[in-house]
Coordinates of C-alpha atoms in Angstrom, one line a residue:
M1 CA 38.0 -1.7 6.9
R2 CA 35.1 -0.7 4.8
K3 CA 31.3 -1.0 5.5
Y4 CA 29.0 -3.3 3.6
K5 CA 27.5 -1.4 0.6
L6 CA 23.9 -1.9 -0.5
T7 CA 21.8 0.0 -3.0
V8 CA 18.0 0.0 -2.8
V9 CA 16.1 0.7 -6.0
N10 CA 12.5 1.9 -5.6
L11 CA 10.7 0.4 -8.7
N12 CA 7.5 2.2 -7.8
S13 CA 9.2 5.5 -8.7
L14 CA 9.5 4.4 -12.3
P15 CA 7.8 6.7 -14.9
N16 CA 4.6 5.8 -16.7
L17 CA 3.2 3.4 -14.1
G18 CA -0.4 4.4 -14.6
F19 CA -1.0 5.5 -11.1
S20 CA 0.4 8.4 -8.9
S21 CA 3.7 7.8 -7.1
V22 CA 3.5 8.0 -3.4
F23 CA 6.3 8.7 -0.9
P24 CA 8.2 5.3 -0.4
V25 CA 7.6 4.8 3.3
G26 CA 8.7 1.2 3.2
G27 CA 11.8 1.8 1.2
N28 CA 12.7 4.8 3.3
Y29 CA 12.3 2.6 6.5
V30 CA 14.6 -0.1 5.0
R31 CA 17.2 2.6 4.2
S32 CA 17.0 3.8 7.8
L33 CA 17.3 0.2 9.1
L34 CA 20.4 -0.5 6.9
L35 CA 22.0 2.6 8.4
E36 CA 21.2 1.4 11.9
M37 CA 22.9 -1.8 11.0
N38 CA 26.1 0.1 10.1
T39 CA 26.0 -0.3 6.3
E40 CA 26.5 2.2 3.5
A41 CA 23.0 2.4 2.0
A42 CA 22.1 4.3 -1.1
F43 CA 18.5 4.8 -2.1
I44 CA 17.6 5.1 -5.8
D45 CA 14.3 6.9 -6.4
F46 CA 13.5 8.0 -10.0
V47 CA 11.1 10.7 -8.8
E48 CA 14.0 12.3 -7.0
R49 CA 16.6 11.5 -9.7
P50 CA 14.9 11.0 -13.1
D51 CA 18.3 11.3 -14.7
L52 CA 19.3 8.0 -13.2
F53 CA 16.4 6.3 -15.0
E54 CA 17.8 7.6 -18.3
S55 CA 21.5 6.8 -17.6
L56 CA 21.4 3.9 -15.1
E57 CA 24.8 5.2 -14.0
F58 CA 24.2 3.9 -10.5
C59 CA 24.8 0.4 -11.9
S60 CA 28.5 1.2 -12.0
W61 CA 28.7 2.3 -8.4
E62 CA 30.4 0.3 -5.8
F63 CA 28.0 -2.0 -3.9
D64 CA 27.9 -5.6 -2.6
C65 CA 24.2 -6.0 -3.0
I66 CA 21.4 -4.4 -5.0
A67 CA 17.8 -4.6 -3.6
F68 CA 14.6 -4.0 -5.5
S69 CA 11.6 -2.7 -3.7
I70 CA 8.1 -3.0 -5.2
R71 CA 5.2 -1.5 -3.3
N72 CA 2.4 -1.7 -5.9
L73 CA 2.0 -4.4 -8.6
D74 CA -0.7 -2.4 -10.3
S75 CA -3.6 0.0 -9.5
M76 CA -5.9 -2.9 -8.4
E77 CA -8.7 -1.6 -10.6
L78 CA -10.5 -3.3 -13.5
D79 CA -8.8 -1.0 -16.0
G80 CA -5.4 -1.0 -14.4
E81 CA -2.3 -1.5 -16.4
Y82 CA -0.4 -4.7 -15.7
L83 CA 3.2 -3.8 -14.7
F84 CA 4.8 -7.1 -13.9
K85 CA 6.7 -7.3 -17.3
Y86 CA 7.7 -3.7 -17.0
Y87 CA 9.3 -4.3 -13.6
L88 CA 10.9 -7.5 -14.7
E89 CA 12.5 -6.1 -17.9
I90 CA 13.9 -3.1 -16.1
T91 CA 15.2 -5.2 -13.3
K92 CA 17.0 -7.5 -15.7
V93 CA 18.7 -4.6 -17.4
I94 CA 19.9 -3.1 -14.1
I95 CA 21.2 -6.5 -12.9
A96 CA 23.0 -7.1 -16.2
R97 CA 24.7 -3.8 -16.1
A98 CA 25.6 -4.1 -12.4
K99 CA 27.1 -7.6 -12.9
K100 CA 29.3 -6.2 -15.7
H101 CA 30.9 -4.0 -13.0
N102 CA 30.7 -6.6 -10.2
P103 CA 29.9 -10.2 -11.2
A104 CA 29.5 -11.3 -7.6
V105 CA 26.8 -8.7 -6.7
K106 CA 23.9 -10.2 -4.6
I107 CA 20.3 -9.5 -5.6
L108 CA 17.5 -8.9 -3.1
L109 CA 13.8 -8.6 -3.6
G110 CA 11.4 -6.9 -1.2
G111 CA 8.4 -4.7 -0.8
S112 CA 4.7 -5.2 0.0
A113 CA 3.9 -6.4 -3.6
I114 CA 6.4 -9.3 -3.2
T115 CA 5.1 -10.0 0.3
A116 CA 1.5 -10.2 -1.1
Y117 CA 2.4 -12.2 -4.3
P118 CA 5.5 -14.2 -3.4
E119 CA 4.9 -17.2 -5.6
G120 CA 4.3 -15.2 -8.8
F121 CA 7.3 -13.0 -8.3
T122 CA 9.9 -15.6 -7.2
E123 CA 9.1 -17.8 -10.3
K124 CA 10.1 -15.0 -12.7
F125 CA 12.5 -12.6 -11.0
P126 CA 16.2 -13.2 -10.6
F127 CA 17.3 -13.0 -6.9
D128 CA 19.5 -14.4 -4.2
A129 CA 17.1 -13.8 -1.4
V130 CA 13.5 -12.5 -0.9
I131 CA 12.6 -10.4 2.1
E132 CA 8.9 -11.2 2.8
N133 CA 8.3 -10.9 6.5
D134 CA 10.4 -10.1 9.6
T135 CA 12.3 -7.6 7.5
E136 CA 14.8 -6.7 10.2
Q137 CA 15.9 -10.2 11.0
Q138 CA 15.9 -11.5 7.4
L139 CA 18.0 -8.5 6.2
F140 CA 20.4 -8.9 9.1
S141 CA 20.8 -12.7 8.5
F142 CA 21.3 -12.3 4.7
I143 CA 23.8 -9.4 5.0
S144 CA 25.7 -11.1 7.9
A145 CA 26.1 -14.3 5.8
H146 CA 27.3 -12.3 2.8
I147 CA 29.8 -10.4 4.9
H148 CA 31.3 -13.7 6.1
E149 CA 31.6 -14.8 2.4
L150 CA 33.4 -11.6 1.6
Q151 CA 35.7 -11.9 4.5
D152 CA 36.5 -15.5 3.5
E153 CA 37.5 -14.1 0.1
G154 CA 39.9 -11.7 1.8
Q155 CA 37.8 -8.5 1.8
A156 CA 38.0 -6.4 4.9
V157 CA 34.3 -5.7 5.6
Q158 CA 32.9 -4.6 8.9
M159 CA 30.4 -6.8 10.7
L160 CA 26.9 -5.4 11.3
S161 CA 25.7 -3.6 14.4
P162 CA 23.2 -5.7 16.4
C163 CA 19.9 -6.2 14.6
P164 CA 17.4 -3.6 15.7
F165 CA 14.0 -4.7 16.9
R166 CA 11.2 -3.8 14.5
F167 CA 10.5 -0.1 14.3
S168 CA 12.5 0.5 17.5
F169 CA 14.4 3.4 16.0
E170 CA 13.6 6.8 14.5
I171 CA 13.0 6.7 10.8
G172 CA 15.2 9.2 8.9
Y173 CA 13.6 11.3 6.1
D174 CA 16.0 12.5 3.5
E175 CA 15.1 16.1 2.8
A176 CA 15.9 15.9 -1.0
L177 CA 13.7 12.8 -1.3
V178 CA 10.8 14.5 0.6
Q179 CA 11.1 17.7 -1.4
A180 CA 11.0 15.7 -4.7
Y181 CA 7.7 14.1 -3.8
L182 CA 6.3 17.5 -2.6
R183 CA 7.1 18.9 -6.0
I184 CA 5.1 16.3 -7.9
G185 CA 2.1 16.9 -5.6
A186 CA 2.5 13.9 -3.3
T187 CA 1.8 16.2 -0.4
Q188 CA 1.0 13.5 2.1
I189 CA 4.2 12.1 3.5
G190 CA 3.8 8.8 5.4
I191 CA 4.6 7.9 9.0
P192 CA 3.9 4.5 10.5
T193 CA 2.5 4.6 14.0
R194 CA 2.2 0.8 14.3
C195 CA 4.3 -2.1 13.1
G196 CA 3.7 -1.9 9.4
G197 CA 0.3 -2.9 7.8
R198 CA -0.9 -5.3 10.5
C199 CA -4.7 -5.6 10.7
P200 CA -6.9 -7.9 12.9
M201 CA -9.9 -7.7 10.7
Q202 CA -10.9 -10.6 8.5
C203 CA -12.4 -8.9 5.4
I204 CA -12.9 -11.7 2.8
Y205 CA -10.9 -10.1 0.0
C206 CA -7.9 -8.9 2.1
S207 CA -4.7 -10.7 3.1
Y208 CA -3.3 -8.0 5.5
G209 CA -4.4 -9.9 8.6
L210 CA -2.6 -13.0 7.4
L211 CA 0.8 -11.3 6.7
D212 CA 1.6 -10.9 10.4
Q213 CA -0.5 -11.6 13.5
N214 CA 1.4 -9.0 15.6
T215 CA -1.5 -6.5 15.8
N216 CA -0.6 -5.0 19.2
Y217 CA 2.8 -3.5 18.5
T218 CA 2.8 0.3 18.6
R219 CA 5.7 2.6 17.8
S220 CA 7.3 4.9 20.4
L221 CA 5.6 8.3 20.7
E222 CA 9.1 9.8 21.1
H223 CA 10.1 8.6 17.7
I224 CA 6.8 9.7 16.1
R225 CA 7.3 13.1 17.7
S226 CA 10.8 13.5 16.2
E227 CA 9.7 12.3 12.8
I228 CA 6.8 14.8 12.7
L229 CA 9.0 17.7 13.7
S230 CA 11.7 16.7 11.2
L231 CA 9.1 16.5 8.4
Y232 CA 7.5 19.8 9.4
K233 CA 10.9 21.5 9.4
T234 CA 11.3 20.2 5.8
G235 CA 8.1 21.9 4.7
V236 CA 5.6 19.0 5.1
R237 CA 2.2 20.1 6.1
E238 CA 0.2 16.9 5.4
L239 CA 1.0 13.6 7.1
F240 CA -0.5 10.2 6.3
F241 CA -0.3 7.6 9.1
T242 CA 0.3 4.5 7.0
D243 CA -1.2 1.8 9.3
S244 CA -3.8 -0.5 7.9
L245 CA -6.1 1.1 10.5
I246 CA -5.1 4.0 12.8
N247 CA -7.6 3.0 15.5
I248 CA -6.7 -0.7 15.9
S249 CA -5.5 0.4 19.3
L250 CA -7.7 3.2 20.5
G251 CA -5.4 4.2 23.3
H252 CA -2.5 4.6 21.0
A253 CA -4.6 6.5 18.5
R254 CA -5.8 8.9 21.2
D255 CA -2.2 9.4 22.3
I256 CA -1.1 10.4 18.8
C257 CA -4.0 12.9 18.6
K258 CA -2.9 14.3 22.0
L259 CA 0.7 14.5 20.7
L260 CA -0.4 16.6 17.7
I261 CA -2.5 18.8 19.9
E262 CA 0.4 19.4 22.2
L263 CA 2.8 20.1 19.3
N264 CA 0.3 22.6 17.9
L265 CA 2.1 23.0 14.6
P266 CA 0.4 25.7 12.5
G267 CA -1.1 24.3 9.3
L268 CA -0.3 20.7 10.0
R269 CA -3.0 18.2 8.9
W270 CA -3.1 14.4 8.9
S271 CA -5.1 11.5 7.3
A272 CA -5.3 7.8 8.0
Y273 CA -7.3 4.7 7.3
A274 CA -9.8 3.8 10.1
R275 CA -12.5 1.5 11.0
P276 CA -15.9 2.6 12.3
T277 CA -15.8 3.3 16.0
G278 CA -18.3 4.6 18.6
N279 CA -15.5 5.9 20.7
E280 CA -16.5 9.5 21.0
E281 CA -13.2 10.6 22.6
F282 CA -11.1 9.4 19.7
I283 CA -13.4 11.2 17.2
R284 CA -13.3 14.4 19.2
L285 CA -9.5 14.3 19.6
A286 CA -9.0 13.4 15.9
A287 CA -11.0 16.5 14.9
R288 CA -9.2 18.7 17.3
S289 CA -5.8 17.5 16.3
G290 CA -6.1 18.5 12.7
C291 CA -7.4 15.4 11.0
R292 CA -7.9 16.2 7.4
M293 CA -9.6 12.9 6.5
L294 CA -10.4 9.4 7.9
S295 CA -10.7 7.0 5.0
V296 CA -13.0 4.1 5.9
S297 CA -13.5 0.9 3.9
F298 CA -17.1 0.4 4.5
D299 CA -17.3 -1.5 1.2
T300 CA -21.1 -1.8 1.5
F301 CA -24.0 -0.4 3.4
S302 CA -26.1 -3.6 2.9
P303 CA -26.6 -5.6 6.1
S304 CA -26.3 -8.9 4.2
M305 CA -23.2 -7.8 2.3
L306 CA -21.5 -6.7 5.5
I307 CA -21.8 -10.3 6.5
S308 CA -20.8 -11.7 3.1
L309 CA -17.7 -9.6 3.1
K310 CA -16.9 -10.4 6.8
K311 CA -16.5 -6.8 7.7
G312 CA -16.9 -7.3 11.4
F313 CA -19.2 -4.4 12.1
T314 CA -22.9 -3.6 11.6
L315 CA -24.8 -1.0 9.8
E316 CA -25.9 0.4 13.2
A317 CA -22.2 0.9 14.1
V318 CA -21.6 2.7 10.8
Q319 CA -24.5 5.0 11.4
K320 CA -23.3 5.9 14.9
F321 CA -19.8 6.5 13.7
L322 CA -20.9 8.8 10.9
E323 CA -23.2 10.7 13.3
L324 CA -20.3 11.3 15.7
C325 CA -18.1 12.4 12.8
K326 CA -20.7 14.9 11.8
K327 CA -21.1 16.1 15.3
Y328 CA -17.4 17.0 15.6
E329 CA -17.0 18.0 12.0
L330 CA -14.5 15.2 11.4
P331 CA -14.0 14.7 7.6
V332 CA -14.7 11.1 6.4
V333 CA -14.3 9.4 3.1
G334 CA -16.3 6.3 2.7
L335 CA -14.9 3.6 0.4
L336 CA -17.3 1.2 -1.3
L337 CA -16.6 -2.0 -3.4
F338 CA -19.4 -3.1 -5.7
G339 CA -19.5 -6.6 -7.0
G340 CA -18.7 -8.7 -4.0
P341 CA -20.0 -12.3 -3.4
E342 CA -23.9 -12.3 -3.3
E343 CA -24.2 -8.8 -4.6
T344 CA -27.6 -8.1 -6.1
Q345 CA -29.8 -5.3 -7.3
L346 CA -31.3 -5.2 -3.8
T347 CA -27.9 -4.9 -2.0
I348 CA -26.8 -2.2 -4.4
R349 CA -30.0 -0.3 -3.7
E350 CA -29.5 -0.6 0.1
T351 CA -25.9 0.7 -0.2
C352 CA -26.8 3.6 -2.4
E353 CA -29.8 4.7 -0.4
F354 CA -27.7 4.7 2.8
A355 CA -25.0 6.7 1.1
N356 CA -27.5 9.2 -0.2
R357 CA -28.8 9.7 3.3
Y358 CA -25.5 9.9 5.3
L359 CA -22.8 11.1 2.9
E360 CA -22.1 14.2 1.0
P361 CA -20.2 14.9 -2.3
G362 CA -16.5 14.5 -1.6
Q363 CA -17.2 11.8 1.1
L364 CA -17.7 8.9 -1.2
F365 CA -15.3 6.9 -3.4
F366 CA -16.2 3.6 -5.0
S367 CA -15.0 1.0 -7.3
F368 CA -16.2 -2.1 -9.1
G369 CA -14.7 -5.6 -8.9
I370 CA -12.9 -7.3 -6.0
R371 CA -9.3 -8.4 -6.7
I372 CA -8.4 -11.9 -5.6
S373 CA -5.4 -11.7 -3.2
P374 CA -3.2 -14.6 -2.2
G375 CA -3.9 -15.6 1.4
S376 CA -7.4 -13.9 1.5
G377 CA -10.6 -15.6 2.3
L378 CA -11.7 -15.4 -1.3
E379 CA -8.6 -17.1 -2.5
V380 CA -9.2 -20.0 -0.2
L381 CA -13.0 -20.1 -1.0
L382 CA -12.3 -20.1 -4.8
G383 CA -9.3 -22.4 -4.7
Q384 CA -7.2 -20.3 -7.1
S385 CA -3.5 -21.0 -7.8
R386 CA -1.4 -18.4 -5.9
T387 CA 1.1 -18.4 -8.7
E388 CA -1.5 -17.3 -11.2
L389 CA -2.9 -14.5 -9.0
V390 CA 0.1 -12.3 -9.8
I391 CA -2.0 -11.7 -13.0
P392 CA -5.0 -9.6 -12.0
H393 CA -8.0 -11.9 -11.1
F394 CA -11.3 -10.4 -10.1
L395 CA -14.5 -12.0 -8.7
S396 CA -17.0 -12.0 -11.5
F397 CA -20.3 -10.2 -11.1
D398 CA -23.4 -9.3 -13.0
D399 CA -22.4 -6.4 -15.2
R400 CA -25.8 -4.8 -14.7
I401 CA -24.4 -3.7 -11.3
F402 CA -22.9 -0.7 -13.2
D403 CA -26.4 0.4 -14.1
Y404 CA -27.9 -0.3 -10.7
V405 CA -25.3 2.0 -9.1
L406 CA -26.1 4.8 -11.5
T407 CA -29.8 4.2 -11.0
Y408 CA -29.9 4.3 -7.2
L409 CA -27.0 6.6 -6.3
D410 CA -27.9 10.3 -6.0
G411 CA -26.7 12.4 -9.0
R412 CA -24.7 14.7 -6.7
F413 CA -22.1 11.9 -6.3
V414 CA -21.7 11.3 -10.1
S415 CA -19.5 13.8 -12.0
M416 CA -18.7 13.6 -15.7
N417 CA -15.2 12.4 -14.8
L418 CA -16.7 9.6 -12.7
L419 CA -19.0 8.6 -15.6
L420 CA -16.0 8.3 -17.9
K421 CA -14.2 6.2 -15.3
I422 CA -17.2 3.9 -14.9
S423 CA -17.3 3.6 -18.7
K424 CA -13.6 2.5 -18.7
W425 CA -14.2 0.0 -15.9
R426 CA -17.2 -1.5 -17.8
A427 CA -15.3 -1.7 -21.1
S428 CA -12.3 -3.5 -19.3
Y429 CA -14.6 -5.9 -17.5
K430 CA -16.3 -6.9 -20.8
K431 CA -13.0 -7.8 -22.3
M432 CA -12.0 -10.1 -19.5
H433 CA -12.1 -13.9 -19.6
Y434 CA -14.2 -16.1 -17.3
K435 CA -12.7 -18.9 -15.3
K436 CA -14.2 -21.5 -13.2
T437 CA -13.4 -22.0 -9.6
N438 CA -13.9 -24.6 -6.9
H439 CA -16.9 -22.7 -5.7
P440 CA -20.3 -24.0 -7.1
H441 CA -21.7 -20.5 -7.7
L442 CA -18.7 -18.0 -7.9
S443 CA -16.3 -17.5 -10.8
V444 CA -13.5 -15.2 -11.6
V445 CA -12.4 -13.1 -14.6
H446 CA -9.0 -12.1 -15.7
A447 CA -7.5 -10.0 -18.5
E448 CA -5.1 -10.9 -21.3
V449 CA -2.2 -9.0 -19.9
S450 CA 0.7 -7.3 -21.6
A451 CA 2.8 -4.4 -20.8
P452 CA 5.1 -2.2 -22.8
V453 CA 8.8 -2.8 -22.4
K454 CA 10.8 0.4 -22.3
E455 CA 13.0 -0.3 -25.3
E456 CA 15.0 2.8 -24.9
I457 CA 16.8 1.4 -21.8
L458 CA 17.4 -2.1 -23.3

């Protein structure tokens, strides 16, 4: 009696995406989950196996189901390349070739991009099932039903092992896959310390908090320890804890820092996203445990814009946090988003003057334009069609904001490369088309999108 066979294809490992490939934490987790369920699970990653992109020979392998994982729809920036058509055309080619070998093969869609834009994807992509939330249970139910179909057709296929509870097992990291990403410079290998990307904050542009309200689930320190040791043995020296915010639960965050201090692995560093905190113990432990960087989405340093964006913290809290980080020499990168609702020359000036005072070169990253995400506060406020939002829509803003930033931001933050990037953002923004919304004062812009189809594989 054979096991159920499933092949997972990581579409974000395709070449020429326009942004850097990152280690596929979600796809790797799904592969580990499938093995826990007692299936035969192959993972196709074109960074690890570029030859498979050229040959597509895996389409003739034996499998009952092929699953496509999409982590990023595009770069989320004004000048980002729209990739939906690229993904769709390649997916159609793979499915057509797979069905020549096995006409009854089932098609699954999953990944964070599909979770975030379900309506847009499901209208265009061929599939038998979409895995959006509750990944473990949805996969278990789909595969179990398919196994019963196969058994009814006379195939001797083993039933699954009991469905694991979410993140209740150690995630396996294939050494060849890890080494492939290390070779391309993706040195930070991701480990989740919480249940996926859950976030309790209500930032107006973000839909994370709506995807799953389970913000209190934390992963076993025993599993995290084993995964860290496994990756370190493989040669990994930089970890990225992939949670929406490492310090949602301060107690768990402190425990992870203590674990790293206890392990005391030479040369090991880690990074994560965080929110501003005045908890001095966490900041002290983070610095001591080898934190290479905390990335914080401040978005603005204007008191009125913090309210407009619904950030949930004050400028005083930001100042205290940065002062504590400086005290303990904890590296911080502040992320800013210019062009939010009610952004003005005054709010830009407030943000830039605060950054000039409290941040240093290398501690500031910023972008222009806020993407409208399905399920976000902005999407509700503007009344946009969720199906249309799979095409990049941005909140429109006064394009003089580009000049205001360059006027008020200290020159030590502005390199020649950054000036070129701003020029590209500005040029892309000017080409976009305005669109009315349900809001009396706010509008959106979108681009005429197209993407190259890779003719050589058709």
